[in-house]
Coordinates of N, CA and C in Angstrom, one line a residue:
Chain A
A1 N -226.3 -8.0 -23.7 CA -226.1 -7.4 -25.1 C -227.3 -7.6 -26.4
Q2 N -228.0 -7.5 -26.9 CA -229.0 -7.7 -27.5 C -228.7 -6.9 -29.2
S3 N -227.8 -8.5 -30.2 CA -227.8 -8.4 -31.7 C -229.0 -9.3 -32.1
V4 N -228.6 -8.7 -34.0 CA -229.0 -9.2 -35.2 C -228.5 -9.5 -35.5
T5 N -228.7 -10.8 -36.6 CA -227.4 -11.9 -37.6 C -228.3 -11.9 -39.1
Q6 N -227.8 -11.4 -39.9 CA -228.3 -11.8 -41.3 C -227.5 -12.2 -42.1
P7 N -227.2 -13.8 -42.2 CA -226.2 -14.5 -42.7 C -225.7 -14.1 -44.2
D8 N -226.7 -13.5 -44.8 CA -226.9 -13.6 -46.4 C -227.0 -11.9 -46.8
I9 N -226.3 -11.7 -47.6 CA -226.0 -10.1 -47.6 C -226.9 -9.8 -49.2
H10 N -226.7 -11.0 -49.8 CA -227.5 -10.8 -50.9 C -228.3 -12.2 -51.4
I11 N -229.3 -12.4 -51.7 CA -229.8 -13.5 -52.4 C -230.1 -13.2 -53.8
T12 N -230.4 -14.4 -54.8 CA -231.6 -13.9 -56.0 C -231.6 -15.3 -56.1
V13 N -233.6 -14.8 -56.9 CA -234.2 -16.4 -56.5 C -234.9 -16.1 -57.8
S14 N -234.6 -16.5 -58.7 CA -236.0 -16.6 -59.7 C -237.5 -16.5 -59.4
E15 N -238.2 -15.4 -59.9 CA -240.0 -15.1 -59.7 C -240.6 -16.6 -59.7
G16 N -241.0 -16.8 -58.8 CA -242.5 -18.2 -58.9 C -241.4 -19.2 -58.1
A17 N -240.2 -19.3 -57.5 CA -239.8 -19.9 -56.7 C -239.1 -19.1 -55.2
S18 N -239.6 -20.7 -54.3 CA -239.5 -19.8 -53.0 C -238.4 -19.5 -52.0
L19 N -238.5 -19.1 -51.5 CA -238.1 -17.9 -50.7 C -237.5 -18.0 -49.2
E20 N -236.3 -18.0 -48.3 CA -236.0 -18.0 -47.1 C -234.7 -16.9 -47.3
L21 N -235.0 -16.3 -46.0 CA -234.4 -15.4 -45.5 C -233.7 -15.3 -44.0
R22 N -232.2 -15.8 -43.6 CA -231.9 -16.3 -42.4 C -232.4 -15.3 -41.3
C23 N -232.2 -14.9 -40.4 CA -231.9 -14.4 -38.7 C -231.8 -15.2 -38.1
N24 N -230.7 -14.4 -37.5 CA -230.2 -15.1 -36.1 C -230.3 -14.0 -35.3
Y25 N -230.8 -14.6 -33.5 CA -230.6 -13.9 -32.3 C -229.9 -13.7 -31.5
S26 N -229.5 -12.9 -30.5 CA -228.9 -13.0 -29.2 C -229.5 -11.6 -28.2
Y27 N -230.0 -12.9 -27.8 CA -230.8 -12.3 -26.5 C -230.4 -12.8 -25.0
G28 N -230.7 -12.8 -23.5 CA -230.7 -13.2 -23.3 C -232.6 -13.9 -22.8
A29 N -233.5 -13.2 -23.3 CA -234.6 -13.3 -22.6 C -235.3 -14.2 -23.8
T30 N -236.7 -14.6 -23.6 CA -237.7 -13.8 -25.4 C -237.4 -12.5 -25.9
P31 N -236.8 -12.8 -26.8 CA -237.7 -11.2 -28.0 C -238.7 -11.3 -28.5
Y32 N -238.9 -9.7 -28.5 CA -240.1 -9.6 -29.7 C -238.4 -9.7 -31.1
L33 N -239.7 -9.2 -32.4 CA -239.1 -10.3 -33.1 C -239.3 -10.2 -34.8
F34 N -239.0 -8.8 -35.3 CA -240.1 -8.4 -36.4 C -239.4 -8.5 -37.8
W35 N -239.4 -8.5 -38.5 CA -239.6 -8.3 -40.5 C -239.9 -7.2 -40.8
Y36 N -238.8 -6.3 -41.2 CA -239.0 -5.2 -42.1 C -238.3 -5.3 -43.6
V37 N -239.6 -4.9 -44.5 CA -239.1 -4.8 -46.4 C -239.0 -2.6 -46.3
Q38 N -237.7 -2.2 -46.4 CA -237.5 -1.3 -47.3 C -237.0 -1.4 -49.1
S39 N -237.9 -0.7 -50.1 CA -237.2 -0.6 -50.9 C -236.6 0.9 -51.2
P40 N -235.5 0.4 -52.3 CA -234.7 1.6 -52.7 C -235.7 3.7 -52.6
G41 N -234.6 4.0 -51.6 CA -235.1 5.6 -50.8 C -235.7 5.2 -50.3
Q42 N -237.0 4.6 -50.2 CA -238.1 4.8 -48.8 C -237.7 4.0 -47.3
G43 N -238.6 4.4 -46.6 CA -238.6 4.3 -45.2 C -239.4 2.0 -45.3
L44 N -239.1 1.9 -44.1 CA -239.2 0.6 -43.4 C -240.8 0.3 -43.4
Q45 N -241.2 -0.7 -44.0 CA -242.4 -1.2 -43.2 C -242.4 -2.8 -43.0
L46 N -243.3 -2.4 -41.9 CA -243.6 -4.2 -41.6 C -244.0 -5.2 -42.0
L47 N -243.8 -6.0 -42.2 CA -243.7 -7.1 -42.7 C -244.6 -8.3 -41.5
L48 N -244.4 -8.7 -40.4 CA -244.8 -9.2 -39.5 C -243.9 -9.4 -38.2
K49 N -244.4 -9.4 -37.6 CA -244.2 -9.4 -36.1 C -244.4 -10.5 -35.0
Y50 N -243.7 -11.3 -34.5 CA -243.6 -12.0 -33.2 C -243.2 -11.1 -32.0
F51 N -244.5 -12.0 -30.9 CA -244.0 -11.3 -29.8 C -243.9 -12.4 -28.6
S52 N -245.1 -13.1 -28.9 CA -245.2 -14.8 -27.9 C -247.0 -15.5 -28.6
G53 N -246.7 -17.0 -28.2 CA -247.9 -17.8 -28.8 C -247.0 -18.6 -29.7
D54 N -247.8 -18.9 -31.1 CA -248.0 -19.6 -31.8 C -246.5 -19.4 -32.8
T55 N -246.0 -20.1 -32.8 CA -243.6 -19.7 -33.3 C -244.0 -19.6 -34.5
L56 N -245.2 -19.5 -36.0 CA -245.6 -19.4 -36.9 C -246.6 -18.4 -37.1
V57 N -245.8 -17.0 -37.6 CA -246.3 -16.3 -38.0 C -246.9 -15.9 -39.4
Q58 N -248.1 -15.3 -39.6 CA -248.6 -14.6 -41.2 C -247.8 -13.2 -41.2
G59 N -247.7 -13.0 -42.3 CA -247.6 -11.8 -42.2 C -248.5 -11.0 -43.9
I60 N -247.7 -9.7 -44.1 CA -247.9 -9.2 -45.6 C -248.0 -9.6 -46.4
K61 N -248.3 -9.4 -48.2 CA -247.6 -9.9 -48.4 C -247.4 -10.9 -49.2
G62 N -248.2 -12.2 -48.5 CA -248.0 -13.7 -48.6 C -246.6 -14.5 -48.0
F63 N -245.8 -13.6 -47.0 CA -245.2 -13.4 -45.9 C -244.9 -14.5 -44.2
E64 N -244.3 -15.0 -44.3 CA -244.3 -15.7 -42.9 C -243.2 -16.2 -42.3
A65 N -243.2 -16.0 -40.8 CA -241.6 -16.2 -40.5 C -242.1 -17.8 -39.4
E66 N -240.9 -18.6 -39.0 CA -240.8 -19.3 -38.1 C -240.2 -18.9 -36.5
F67 N -240.3 -18.6 -35.2 CA -239.4 -19.0 -34.5 C -238.8 -19.5 -33.6
K68 N -237.5 -20.1 -33.7 CA -237.4 -21.2 -33.3 C -235.8 -21.3 -31.9
R69 N -236.4 -21.1 -31.3 CA -236.1 -21.4 -29.5 C -234.7 -21.5 -29.6
S70 N -234.7 -22.8 -30.2 CA -233.5 -23.9 -30.1 C -232.5 -23.1 -30.2
Q71 N -232.8 -22.3 -31.6 CA -231.7 -22.5 -32.8 C -231.6 -20.8 -32.7
S72 N -232.5 -19.6 -32.6 CA -232.6 -18.2 -31.7 C -231.9 -17.8 -33.2
S73 N -232.9 -18.4 -34.3 CA -233.8 -17.9 -35.1 C -235.4 -17.9 -35.1
F74 N -235.3 -16.7 -36.9 CA -236.5 -16.4 -36.7 C -236.7 -16.4 -38.3
N75 N -236.5 -16.7 -39.0 CA -236.6 -16.8 -40.6 C -237.8 -16.7 -41.4
L76 N -237.9 -15.6 -42.4 CA -238.7 -15.2 -42.9 C -238.1 -15.8 -44.1
R77 N -239.6 -16.5 -45.0 CA -240.0 -17.7 -46.0 C -241.6 -16.7 -47.0
K78 N -241.9 -17.1 -48.1 CA -242.1 -17.1 -48.7 C -242.0 -18.1 -49.6
P79 N -243.7 -18.7 -50.0 CA -243.5 -20.0 -51.2 C -243.2 -19.5 -52.6
S80 N -243.8 -18.4 -53.0 CA -243.6 -18.1 -54.5 C -243.7 -16.5 -54.5
V81 N -242.1 -16.6 -54.8 CA -241.5 -14.9 -54.9 C -242.0 -14.1 -56.7
H82 N -242.3 -13.0 -55.9 CA -243.2 -12.6 -57.2 C -242.1 -10.9 -57.4
W83 N -241.6 -10.1 -58.8 CA -240.7 -9.8 -59.3 C -241.0 -8.4 -58.3
S84 N -242.2 -8.0 -58.1 CA -242.3 -7.3 -56.6 C -242.1 -6.5 -55.7
D85 N -240.8 -8.6 -54.9 CA -240.5 -8.1 -53.9 C -239.0 -8.5 -53.7
A86 N -238.9 -7.6 -55.2 CA -236.7 -7.6 -54.7 C -237.1 -5.6 -54.1
A87 N -235.8 -6.4 -53.2 CA -236.0 -5.0 -52.2 C -235.0 -5.6 -50.5
E88 N -234.6 -4.8 -50.0 CA -234.0 -5.2 -49.0 C -235.0 -5.5 -47.2
Y89 N -234.3 -6.2 -46.8 CA -235.6 -7.5 -45.9 C -234.2 -7.0 -44.4
F90 N -235.3 -6.5 -43.6 CA -234.1 -6.2 -42.6 C -235.2 -6.8 -40.8
C91 N -234.5 -7.9 -40.4 CA -234.5 -8.4 -39.6 C -234.2 -7.2 -37.8
A92 N -235.1 -7.7 -36.8 CA -235.1 -6.6 -35.9 C -235.8 -7.6 -35.0
L93 N -234.7 -6.8 -33.5 CA -235.0 -7.3 -32.8 C -235.8 -6.8 -31.5
R94 N -236.5 -6.5 -30.7 CA -237.0 -5.1 -29.1 C -236.8 -6.1 -28.5
G95 N -235.6 -5.8 -27.3 CA -235.5 -6.1 -26.1 C -236.7 -5.0 -25.0
S96 N -235.8 -5.2 -24.0 CA -237.4 -4.9 -22.4 C -237.1 -2.8 -22.7
N97 N -235.9 -2.8 -23.9 CA -235.8 -0.7 -23.5 C -236.4 -0.1 -25.2
Y98 N -237.1 -1.2 -25.2 CA -237.8 0.4 -26.3 C -237.2 0.0 -27.4
K99 N -236.0 0.0 -28.1 CA -235.6 0.4 -29.4 C -235.3 -1.0 -29.8
L100 N -235.2 -0.8 -31.5 CA -234.9 -1.8 -32.2 C -233.3 -2.0 -32.7
T101 N -232.8 -3.3 -32.3 CA -232.0 -3.4 -33.1 C -231.6 -4.2 -34.4
F102 N -231.2 -3.8 -35.6 CA -231.2 -4.4 -36.4 C -230.2 -4.9 -37.2
G103 N -230.5 -5.8 -37.7 CA -229.8 -7.1 -39.0 C -229.0 -5.7 -40.1
K104 N -228.4 -6.5 -41.0 CA -227.3 -5.1 -42.1 C -227.7 -5.4 -43.1
G105 N -229.4 -6.3 -43.1 CA -230.1 -6.3 -43.7 C -229.5 -7.4 -45.2
T106 N -230.4 -8.2 -46.2 CA -230.9 -9.5 -47.3 C -230.9 -8.8 -48.4
L107 N -230.0 -8.1 -49.1 CA -230.7 -8.0 -50.4 C -231.2 -8.7 -51.4
L108 N -232.9 -8.2 -51.7 CA -233.0 -9.4 -52.9 C -233.1 -8.8 -54.0
T109 N -232.8 -10.0 -54.6 CA -232.9 -9.6 -56.1 C -234.2 -11.3 -57.0
V110 N -234.6 -10.7 -58.2 CA -235.6 -11.3 -58.4 C -235.2 -11.9 -60.1
N111 N -235.3 -12.6 -60.8 CA -235.0 -13.4 -61.8 C -236.4 -13.4 -62.9
P112 N -236.6 -12.9 -63.4 CA -237.8 -12.8 -64.8 C -238.0 -14.4 -64.7
Chain B
D1 N -256.2 6.9 -42.4 CA -255.1 6.4 -42.0 C -253.5 7.3 -42.0
T2 N -253.1 8.5 -41.8 CA -251.7 8.8 -41.6 C -250.5 8.7 -41.3
G3 N -250.5 8.3 -42.5 CA -248.5 7.6 -41.4 C -247.7 8.0 -40.9
V4 N -245.9 8.3 -40.4 CA -245.3 9.0 -40.3 C -245.0 9.2 -41.3
S5 N -245.4 10.6 -41.2 CA -243.9 12.2 -42.3 C -243.0 12.0 -42.0
Q6 N -242.3 12.3 -42.9 CA -241.0 13.1 -43.0 C -240.3 14.5 -43.6
D7 N -239.7 15.6 -43.3 CA -239.4 16.3 -44.1 C -238.2 17.0 -43.9
P8 N -237.6 17.2 -44.5 CA -237.8 17.9 -45.8 C -237.2 16.0 -46.4
R9 N -238.0 15.7 -47.1 CA -236.8 14.1 -47.9 C -235.6 14.1 -48.4
H10 N -234.7 15.2 -48.5 CA -233.5 15.5 -48.7 C -233.0 16.6 -48.4
K11 N -232.0 16.8 -48.1 CA -231.6 17.9 -47.6 C -229.0 17.3 -48.3
I12 N -228.9 18.0 -49.1 CA -227.7 18.5 -49.1 C -227.7 20.3 -48.5
T13 N -226.2 20.0 -48.0 CA -225.5 20.7 -46.7 C -224.3 21.0 -47.2
K14 N -223.5 21.7 -46.9 CA -222.2 22.2 -47.0 C -222.3 21.6 -45.3
R15 N -220.4 21.0 -45.2 CA -220.2 20.7 -44.5 C -219.7 22.3 -43.5
G16 N -220.0 22.1 -42.0 CA -220.0 22.5 -41.4 C -221.5 23.2 -40.3
Q17 N -222.6 23.3 -41.5 CA -223.5 24.7 -41.9 C -224.6 23.8 -40.8
N18 N -225.5 24.3 -40.9 CA -226.7 23.5 -39.7 C -227.5 22.6 -40.0
V19 N -228.3 21.4 -39.7 CA -229.6 21.2 -40.7 C -230.4 20.7 -39.6
T20 N -231.7 20.9 -39.9 CA -232.6 20.9 -39.1 C -234.1 19.3 -39.7
F21 N -234.1 18.2 -39.0 CA -235.1 17.7 -40.2 C -236.7 17.5 -39.5
R22 N -237.3 17.6 -39.6 CA -238.7 17.6 -38.8 C -239.3 16.1 -39.3
C23 N -240.1 15.5 -38.0 CA -241.3 14.0 -38.4 C -242.2 14.8 -37.3
D24 N -243.1 14.0 -38.2 CA -244.9 14.3 -37.6 C -245.3 12.6 -37.4
P25 N -245.4 12.4 -36.3 CA -245.7 11.1 -36.3 C -247.0 10.7 -36.2
I26 N -247.2 9.3 -36.6 CA -249.0 9.4 -36.7 C -249.6 9.9 -35.1
S27 N -250.9 10.1 -35.2 CA -251.8 11.7 -34.9 C -251.6 10.6 -33.7
E28 N -252.0 9.8 -33.3 CA -251.5 8.8 -31.6 C -250.8 8.2 -30.4
H29 N -249.9 8.2 -31.0 CA -248.5 7.2 -30.8 C -248.0 8.3 -30.1
N30 N -248.2 7.9 -28.9 CA -246.7 8.7 -27.0 C -245.7 8.0 -27.7
R31 N -245.2 7.3 -28.8 CA -243.4 6.9 -28.7 C -243.3 7.9 -30.1
L32 N -241.3 7.9 -30.1 CA -241.0 8.3 -31.4 C -240.0 8.0 -31.4
Y33 N -239.6 8.0 -31.7 CA -238.0 6.9 -32.7 C -237.4 7.7 -33.7
W34 N -235.9 8.4 -33.0 CA -235.0 8.4 -34.1 C -233.2 7.5 -34.7
Y35 N -233.9 7.0 -35.7 CA -232.8 6.0 -35.9 C -231.5 6.6 -38.0
R36 N -230.3 5.7 -37.7 CA -229.6 6.4 -38.7 C -228.7 5.3 -39.3
Q37 N -229.8 5.4 -40.6 CA -228.8 4.6 -41.2 C -228.2 5.1 -42.1
T38 N -226.8 4.8 -42.4 CA -226.0 4.3 -43.4 C -225.9 3.0 -44.2
L39 N -225.1 3.5 -45.8 CA -225.4 2.4 -47.3 C -224.6 1.7 -46.5
G40 N -225.7 0.4 -46.2 CA -225.4 -1.0 -47.0 C -225.4 -1.8 -45.3
Q41 N -225.9 -1.1 -43.7 CA -226.1 -1.0 -42.5 C -228.0 -1.2 -42.5
G42 N -228.3 -1.6 -41.3 CA -229.2 -1.3 -41.0 C -229.5 -0.1 -39.7
P43 N -230.8 0.1 -39.9 CA -230.8 1.7 -39.1 C -230.5 1.0 -37.8
E44 N -230.0 2.1 -36.9 CA -229.1 2.0 -35.4 C -230.0 3.5 -34.9
F45 N -229.8 3.5 -33.9 CA -230.8 4.1 -32.4 C -230.6 4.9 -32.4
L46 N -231.2 6.2 -32.0 CA -230.0 6.9 -31.5 C -230.8 8.4 -30.7
T47 N -232.6 8.1 -30.5 CA -233.0 8.7 -29.1 C -234.6 8.3 -29.6
Y48 N -235.0 8.0 -28.1 CA -236.8 8.1 -29.1 C -237.4 9.3 -27.2
F49 N -238.4 9.2 -27.5 CA -239.4 9.9 -26.7 C -240.2 9.4 -26.0
Q50 N -241.3 9.8 -25.7 CA -242.0 9.0 -24.8 C -242.5 10.9 -23.9
N51 N -244.4 10.9 -25.0 CA -244.6 12.2 -25.1 C -243.6 13.2 -25.8
E52 N -243.3 14.1 -24.7 CA -242.8 15.6 -24.8 C -241.1 14.7 -23.9
A53 N -241.3 13.6 -23.5 CA -239.5 13.9 -22.7 C -238.7 12.4 -23.1
Q54 N -237.2 13.0 -23.6 CA -236.5 12.4 -24.0 C -235.9 11.5 -23.4
L55 N -236.4 10.4 -23.6 CA -235.7 8.6 -21.8 C -234.8 8.0 -22.2
E56 N -234.5 8.1 -23.5 CA -232.8 7.3 -23.7 C -232.0 7.6 -25.1
K57 N -230.3 8.6 -25.5 CA -229.7 8.9 -25.4 C -229.3 8.1 -26.8
S58 N -228.2 7.4 -27.8 CA -227.4 6.9 -27.8 C -226.1 7.2 -27.4
R59 N -225.2 6.4 -27.0 CA -223.7 7.0 -28.1 C -223.8 7.7 -28.6
L60 N -224.5 7.2 -30.6 CA -223.3 7.9 -32.0 C -224.5 8.8 -31.7
L61 N -225.6 9.5 -30.5 CA -225.7 10.7 -30.9 C -225.0 12.0 -30.1
S62 N -223.9 12.5 -30.4 CA -222.8 13.7 -29.9 C -223.4 14.5 -29.8
D63 N -222.4 15.2 -29.2 CA -223.0 16.7 -28.7 C -223.5 17.5 -30.0
R64 N -223.2 17.0 -31.2 CA -223.4 18.0 -32.5 C -224.9 17.8 -32.6
F65 N -225.7 16.6 -32.3 CA -227.1 16.3 -32.4 C -227.3 16.8 -30.9
S66 N -228.7 17.6 -31.3 CA -230.0 17.6 -30.5 C -231.0 17.0 -31.2
A67 N -232.0 16.5 -30.3 CA -233.2 16.5 -30.2 C -233.8 16.9 -30.0
E68 N -235.5 17.3 -30.6 CA -236.5 17.9 -29.4 C -238.0 17.1 -30.1
R69 N -239.1 17.0 -29.0 CA -240.6 16.7 -28.8 C -241.6 18.0 -28.4
P70 N -241.5 19.4 -29.0 CA -242.5 20.2 -27.5 C -243.3 19.5 -27.6
K71 N -244.5 19.6 -26.3 CA -245.8 19.2 -26.4 C -245.8 17.8 -26.8
G72 N -245.0 17.3 -27.1 CA -245.1 15.3 -27.3 C -246.1 15.7 -28.9
S73 N -245.4 16.1 -29.7 CA -246.3 16.1 -31.1 C -245.3 15.8 -31.9
F74 N -245.1 16.7 -32.6 CA -244.3 16.5 -33.8 C -242.5 16.5 -33.2
S75 N -241.7 16.2 -33.9 CA -240.4 15.8 -33.4 C -239.3 17.0 -34.4
T76 N -237.9 17.2 -34.2 CA -237.1 17.8 -34.5 C -235.9 17.3 -34.5
L77 N -235.1 16.9 -35.3 CA -233.9 16.1 -34.9 C -232.3 17.1 -35.8
E78 N -231.9 18.4 -34.9 CA -231.0 19.1 -35.7 C -229.1 18.4 -35.4
I79 N -228.5 19.1 -36.7 CA -227.1 18.5 -36.0 C -226.3 20.4 -36.6
Q80 N -226.0 19.7 -36.1 CA -224.6 21.4 -35.4 C -223.5 21.4 -36.2
R81 N -222.6 21.9 -37.1 CA -221.9 21.8 -37.3 C -221.6 20.2 -38.4
T82 N -222.1 20.3 -39.1 CA -222.4 18.9 -39.6 C -220.8 18.5 -40.5
E83 N -220.8 17.5 -40.7 CA -219.6 16.9 -41.0 C -220.0 15.8 -41.7
Q84 N -218.9 15.4 -43.2 CA -219.1 14.3 -44.2 C -219.7 13.1 -43.9
G85 N -219.6 12.1 -42.1 CA -219.5 11.6 -41.6 C -220.6 11.3 -41.0
D86 N -221.9 12.5 -41.1 CA -223.2 12.5 -40.6 C -224.3 11.9 -42.2
S87 N -224.2 12.2 -43.2 CA -224.1 11.2 -43.9 C -225.0 10.3 -44.3
A88 N -226.3 10.2 -44.5 CA -227.0 8.9 -44.0 C -228.5 9.6 -44.4
M89 N -229.0 8.0 -44.1 CA -230.6 8.4 -44.0 C -231.2 8.6 -42.6
Y90 N -231.5 9.2 -42.6 CA -232.2 9.8 -40.8 C -233.7 9.3 -40.6
L91 N -234.2 7.9 -39.7 CA -235.3 7.9 -39.9 C -235.8 8.4 -38.9
C92 N -237.2 7.9 -38.9 CA -238.1 8.5 -37.4 C -239.2 7.1 -37.7
A93 N -239.7 6.9 -36.5 CA -240.6 6.0 -36.3 C -241.5 6.2 -34.9
S94 N -242.9 5.4 -35.5 CA -243.4 6.1 -33.6 C -244.1 5.1 -33.1
S95 N -244.5 4.7 -32.0 CA -245.7 3.6 -31.3 C -246.4 4.2 -30.6
F96 N -247.6 3.7 -30.7 CA -249.0 3.8 -29.7 C -248.5 2.3 -28.0
G97 N -248.3 3.7 -26.9 CA -248.3 3.1 -25.5 C -246.7 2.3 -25.4
A98 N -246.6 2.3 -24.4 CA -245.3 1.3 -24.0 C -244.7 0.1 -24.1
G99 N -245.9 -0.5 -24.5 CA -245.9 -2.2 -24.6 C -245.4 -3.0 -25.8
V100 N -246.2 -3.5 -25.7 CA -245.4 -4.3 -27.3 C -246.3 -4.3 -28.6
Y101 N -246.1 -2.9 -28.8 CA -246.6 -2.1 -29.5 C -245.5 -2.0 -31.4
E102 N -245.5 -2.6 -32.4 CA -244.8 -2.0 -33.3 C -244.2 -0.8 -34.0
Q103 N -243.2 -0.6 -34.3 CA -243.1 0.9 -34.5 C -243.3 0.7 -35.9
Y104 N -244.1 1.9 -36.5 CA -244.2 2.5 -37.7 C -243.1 3.5 -38.3
F105 N -242.3 3.1 -39.2 CA -241.6 4.4 -39.5 C -242.0 5.1 -41.0
G106 N -241.0 6.4 -40.6 CA -241.5 7.2 -42.3 C -240.3 6.6 -43.0
P107 N -240.9 7.7 -44.9 CA -240.0 7.2 -45.9 C -238.4 8.2 -45.3
G108 N -238.5 8.9 -44.2 CA -236.9 9.1 -43.9 C -236.0 10.2 -44.8
T109 N -235.6 11.1 -44.4 CA -234.6 12.2 -44.7 C -233.3 12.1 -45.5
R110 N -232.6 11.9 -46.3 CA -231.6 11.3 -46.7 C -230.6 13.0 -46.8
L111 N -229.8 12.4 -46.0 CA -228.8 13.6 -45.9 C -228.1 13.8 -46.9
T112 N -227.1 14.7 -47.0 CA -225.9 14.6 -48.6 C -224.8 16.1 -47.5
V113 N -223.9 15.5 -46.7 CA -222.8 16.6 -45.9 C -221.3 16.5 -46.9
T114 N -221.5 17.3 -48.2 CA -220.7 17.8 -48.9 C -219.1 18.5 -48.8

């Protein structure tokens, strides 16, 4: 069975501060991992993905994520948050059967 | 490049009625997926197609749900005899090929069953 855990339901940061959103996964092999962002009432936009190779991956909008096999983690980071980053963030895992398994999401609030 | 589109964006229906949603994938994508997202949760997989073949269905997809993808292009998801528990966002995604290609999502159809 595969699963994704996002331990933080809601995070609040100040604009300009750094951000780290946590994601832990459970899967029997090397997973394909993704981060998506969802604005209210909208679909999901892909931020970045990890398939293999370099464990630090860069994405859009200045986001990056680091895959750590030993910790079964794929945390999302951004050095300086903008007010427009306020949204819900989902970590997802794709196993061998192509479907995505999502975490429950982390809601990000950005204070001015 | 046109993204994934879904229609309608919002649907309000009374319990017991049938509803049908449409998804148009990115044109060259041969895989199409349906997910359901309830409030406060991440999307959950319902079913997926490779071309016109429906290859997997989740146990979440009861007998009241049916999905089709005629000719391997657009897809429809029908819910018969809707229940209040069917209220959710229904998301469609598409991808190219069977490899490590990422899934691109549409804006979703918000269903409210009253």
